[in-house]
mmCIF file of C-alpha atoms in Angstrom:
data_model
loop_
_atom_site.group_PDB
_atom_site.id
_atom_site.type_symbol
_atom_site.label_atom_id
_atom_site.label_comp_id
_atom_site.label_asym_id
_atom_site.label_seq_id
_atom_site.Cartn_x
_atom_site.Cartn_y
_atom_site.Cartn_z
ATOM 1 C CA UNK A 1 102.644 -23.511 -63.852
ATOM 2 C CA UNK A 2 104.444 -20.597 -62.357
ATOM 3 C CA UNK A 3 106.182 -18.429 -64.939
ATOM 4 C CA UNK A 4 109.572 -19.932 -65.604
ATOM 5 C CA UNK A 5 108.505 -23.570 -65.330
ATOM 6 C CA UNK A 6 108.818 -25.092 -68.780
ATOM 7 C CA UNK A 7 107.394 -28.593 -68.348
ATOM 8 C CA UNK A 8 106.728 -29.150 -72.045
ATOM 9 C CA UNK A 9 109.801 -27.429 -73.413
ATOM 10 C CA UNK A 10 111.655 -29.492 -75.996
ATOM 11 C CA UNK A 11 115.384 -29.246 -76.523
ATOM 12 C CA UNK A 12 116.762 -28.510 -80.004
ATOM 13 C CA UNK A 13 120.373 -27.723 -79.251
ATOM 14 C CA UNK A 14 122.828 -27.310 -82.084
ATOM 15 C CA UNK A 15 126.114 -25.544 -82.566
ATOM 16 C CA UNK A 16 125.096 -24.629 -86.125
ATOM 17 C CA UNK A 17 122.785 -21.672 -86.757
ATOM 18 C CA UNK A 18 119.323 -22.932 -87.618
ATOM 19 C CA UNK A 19 117.368 -21.749 -90.618
ATOM 20 C CA UNK A 20 113.828 -22.470 -91.828
ATOM 21 C CA UNK A 21 113.865 -26.266 -91.921
ATOM 22 C CA UNK A 22 112.884 -27.830 -88.624
ATOM 23 C CA UNK A 23 112.505 -24.545 -86.793
ATOM 24 C CA UNK A 24 110.069 -24.493 -83.915
ATOM 25 C CA UNK A 25 107.161 -22.462 -82.736
ATOM 26 C CA UNK A 26 107.405 -21.126 -79.184
ATOM 27 C CA UNK A 27 103.980 -20.553 -77.634
ATOM 28 C CA UNK A 28 103.613 -18.454 -74.507
ATOM 29 C CA UNK A 29 100.110 -18.971 -73.135
ATOM 30 C CA UNK A 30 99.261 -16.007 -70.904
ATOM 31 C CA UNK A 31 96.398 -14.460 -68.999
ATOM 32 C CA UNK A 32 96.513 -10.670 -68.848
ATOM 33 C CA UNK A 33 94.684 -7.479 -69.600
ATOM 34 C CA UNK A 34 94.605 -6.412 -73.252
ATOM 35 C CA UNK A 35 96.998 -3.554 -72.449
ATOM 36 C CA UNK A 36 99.514 -5.885 -70.779
ATOM 37 C CA UNK A 37 99.289 -8.320 -73.691
ATOM 38 C CA UNK A 38 99.971 -5.538 -76.215
ATOM 39 C CA UNK A 39 102.985 -4.322 -74.228
ATOM 40 C CA UNK A 40 104.395 -7.844 -73.971
ATOM 41 C CA UNK A 41 103.961 -8.394 -77.722
ATOM 42 C CA UNK A 42 105.810 -5.116 -78.373
ATOM 43 C CA UNK A 43 108.618 -6.288 -76.065
ATOM 44 C CA UNK A 44 108.854 -9.587 -77.991
ATOM 45 C CA UNK A 45 109.123 -7.655 -81.283
ATOM 46 C CA UNK A 46 111.787 -5.383 -79.755
ATOM 47 C CA UNK A 47 113.816 -8.424 -78.652
ATOM 48 C CA UNK A 48 113.790 -9.891 -82.163
ATOM 49 C CA UNK A 49 114.764 -6.497 -83.630
ATOM 50 C CA UNK A 50 117.581 -6.099 -81.093
ATOM 51 C CA UNK A 51 119.269 -9.284 -82.354
ATOM 52 C CA UNK A 52 119.996 -7.477 -85.645
ATOM 53 C CA UNK A 53 119.157 -10.511 -87.772
ATOM 54 C CA UNK A 54 120.552 -13.214 -85.501
ATOM 55 C CA UNK A 55 116.928 -14.190 -84.844
ATOM 56 C CA UNK A 56 114.220 -13.911 -87.454
ATOM 57 C CA UNK A 57 110.748 -14.710 -86.188
ATOM 58 C CA UNK A 58 107.107 -13.951 -86.807
ATOM 59 C CA UNK A 59 105.289 -12.913 -83.634
ATOM 60 C CA UNK A 60 101.518 -13.145 -83.445
ATOM 61 C CA UNK A 61 98.996 -12.761 -80.643
ATOM 62 C CA UNK A 62 96.306 -15.421 -80.842
ATOM 63 C CA UNK A 63 93.173 -14.991 -78.750
ATOM 64 C CA UNK A 64 92.057 -18.286 -77.264
ATOM 65 C CA UNK A 65 88.998 -19.590 -75.518
ATOM 66 C CA UNK A 66 90.164 -20.973 -72.182
ATOM 67 C CA UNK A 67 89.048 -24.364 -70.976
ATOM 68 C CA UNK A 68 89.943 -24.442 -67.258
ATOM 69 C CA UNK A 69 87.903 -27.596 -66.698
ATOM 70 C CA UNK A 70 89.626 -29.648 -69.411
ATOM 71 C CA UNK A 71 93.010 -27.921 -69.616
ATOM 72 C CA UNK A 72 95.034 -27.947 -66.382
ATOM 73 C CA UNK A 73 97.314 -25.186 -67.706
ATOM 74 C CA UNK A 74 94.355 -22.812 -68.111
ATOM 75 C CA UNK A 75 93.106 -23.705 -64.638
ATOM 76 C CA UNK A 76 96.518 -22.965 -63.107
ATOM 77 C CA UNK A 77 96.921 -19.685 -65.003
ATOM 78 C CA UNK A 78 93.435 -18.582 -63.898
ATOM 79 C CA UNK A 79 94.234 -19.528 -60.292
ATOM 80 C CA UNK A 80 97.488 -17.553 -60.393
ATOM 81 C CA UNK A 81 95.702 -14.541 -61.874
ATOM 82 C CA UNK A 82 93.074 -14.608 -59.123
ATOM 83 C CA UNK A 83 95.605 -15.092 -56.311
ATOM 84 C CA UNK A 84 98.508 -12.940 -57.457
ATOM 85 C CA UNK A 85 97.041 -10.347 -59.818
ATOM 86 C CA UNK A 86 93.267 -10.222 -59.371
ATOM 87 C CA UNK A 87 93.215 -7.904 -56.355
ATOM 88 C CA UNK A 88 95.375 -5.293 -58.078
ATOM 89 C CA UNK A 89 93.729 -5.627 -61.496
ATOM 90 C CA UNK A 90 91.286 -3.038 -62.774
ATOM 91 C CA UNK A 91 87.800 -4.615 -62.583
ATOM 92 C CA UNK A 92 86.816 -2.718 -65.747
ATOM 93 C CA UNK A 93 89.533 -4.440 -67.798
ATOM 94 C CA UNK A 94 89.039 -8.187 -67.491
ATOM 95 C CA UNK A 95 91.840 -10.674 -67.841
ATOM 96 C CA UNK A 96 91.896 -12.571 -71.119
ATOM 97 C CA UNK A 97 93.706 -15.690 -72.256
ATOM 98 C CA UNK A 98 95.954 -15.463 -75.295
ATOM 99 C CA UNK A 99 98.898 -17.178 -76.893
ATOM 100 C CA UNK A 100 101.891 -15.173 -78.014
ATOM 101 C CA UNK A 101 103.259 -17.319 -80.820
ATOM 102 C CA UNK A 102 106.885 -16.938 -81.881
ATOM 103 C CA UNK A 103 107.459 -18.755 -85.178
ATOM 104 C CA UNK A 104 111.224 -18.884 -85.558
ATOM 105 C CA UNK A 105 112.606 -19.015 -89.090
ATOM 106 C CA UNK A 106 116.257 -18.322 -88.241
ATOM 107 C CA UNK A 107 118.191 -18.620 -84.972
ATOM 108 C CA UNK A 108 121.919 -17.935 -84.847
ATOM 109 C CA UNK A 109 121.991 -17.309 -81.077
ATOM 110 C CA UNK A 110 122.533 -20.952 -80.169
ATOM 111 C CA UNK A 111 120.144 -23.410 -78.617
ATOM 112 C CA UNK A 112 116.395 -23.163 -78.655
ATOM 113 C CA UNK A 113 116.462 -23.256 -74.856
ATOM 114 C CA UNK A 114 118.660 -20.169 -74.869
ATOM 115 C CA UNK A 115 116.321 -18.322 -77.228
ATOM 116 C CA UNK A 116 113.244 -19.349 -75.233
ATOM 117 C CA UNK A 117 114.833 -18.050 -72.033
ATOM 118 C CA UNK A 118 115.405 -14.648 -73.653
ATOM 119 C CA UNK A 119 111.674 -14.392 -74.300
ATOM 120 C CA UNK A 120 110.838 -15.785 -70.845
ATOM 121 C CA UNK A 121 113.021 -13.096 -69.272
ATOM 122 C CA UNK A 122 110.656 -10.503 -70.755
ATOM 123 C CA UNK A 123 107.863 -12.099 -68.714
ATOM 124 C CA UNK A 124 109.832 -11.901 -65.459
ATOM 125 C CA UNK A 125 110.072 -9.009 -63.018
ATOM 126 C CA UNK A 126 113.225 -8.764 -60.938
ATOM 127 C CA UNK A 127 113.558 -6.701 -57.789
ATOM 128 C CA UNK A 128 115.920 -3.800 -58.409
ATOM 129 C CA UNK A 129 116.752 -3.171 -54.779
ATOM 130 C CA UNK A 130 119.311 -5.549 -53.208
ATOM 131 C CA UNK A 131 118.635 -6.946 -49.718
ATOM 132 C CA UNK A 132 119.766 -4.790 -46.789
ATOM 133 C CA UNK A 133 121.503 -7.640 -44.948
ATOM 134 C CA UNK A 134 125.103 -8.264 -46.140
ATOM 135 C CA UNK A 135 124.693 -12.039 -45.881
ATOM 136 C CA UNK A 136 121.577 -11.936 -48.037
ATOM 137 C CA UNK A 137 123.377 -9.808 -50.631
ATOM 138 C CA UNK A 138 126.018 -12.539 -50.915
ATOM 139 C CA UNK A 139 123.537 -15.365 -51.455
ATOM 140 C CA UNK A 140 120.941 -13.457 -53.431
ATOM 141 C CA UNK A 141 119.444 -15.541 -56.194
ATOM 142 C CA UNK A 142 116.462 -13.583 -57.463
ATOM 143 C CA UNK A 143 114.340 -15.932 -59.507
ATOM 144 C CA UNK A 144 111.981 -13.041 -60.065
ATOM 145 C CA UNK A 145 108.233 -13.191 -60.292
ATOM 146 C CA UNK A 146 105.965 -13.433 -63.309
ATOM 147 C CA UNK A 147 104.889 -10.231 -65.038
ATOM 148 C CA UNK A 148 101.656 -12.072 -65.875
ATOM 149 C CA UNK A 149 100.817 -15.754 -65.391
ATOM 150 C CA UNK A 150 102.333 -17.704 -68.288
ATOM 151 C CA UNK A 151 103.229 -21.138 -69.575
ATOM 152 C CA UNK A 152 105.598 -21.968 -72.420
ATOM 153 C CA UNK A 153 105.280 -24.788 -74.917
ATOM 154 C CA UNK A 154 107.779 -25.403 -77.707
ATOM 155 C CA UNK A 155 106.755 -27.331 -80.805
ATOM 156 C CA UNK A 156 109.012 -28.416 -83.656
#
């Protein structure tokens, strides 16, 4: 899956703020260097802190043993790493699989989809420079590119 595709994402939309009961776990499965993973985890913590209590969540990094032969998600993440990141990666710092788990205990921001997209935005790089052509500036829709290969899964 390319970053941003959420094939297994469940919808838990509600106009009422959610607390403890029935709150989900959002798992971002990533492949990255240890340094990248640490930076991303810090960014996730900063996002929760920036909501000033509107979101309360426990964030944990869980090391995982990949299974590219039996898990198509791992195979796709590994392929993306090799194709898009492998050439620029430091050969002395190998890529590792991990899950960044966001266990939400309170969400007053709205839907779970909305909250998940806030976290997904932290895994997306957007080009700062607008296109030179005026026509392209008018129709620009920058979907961005993944900061690291990732896949999101939301579980109730």
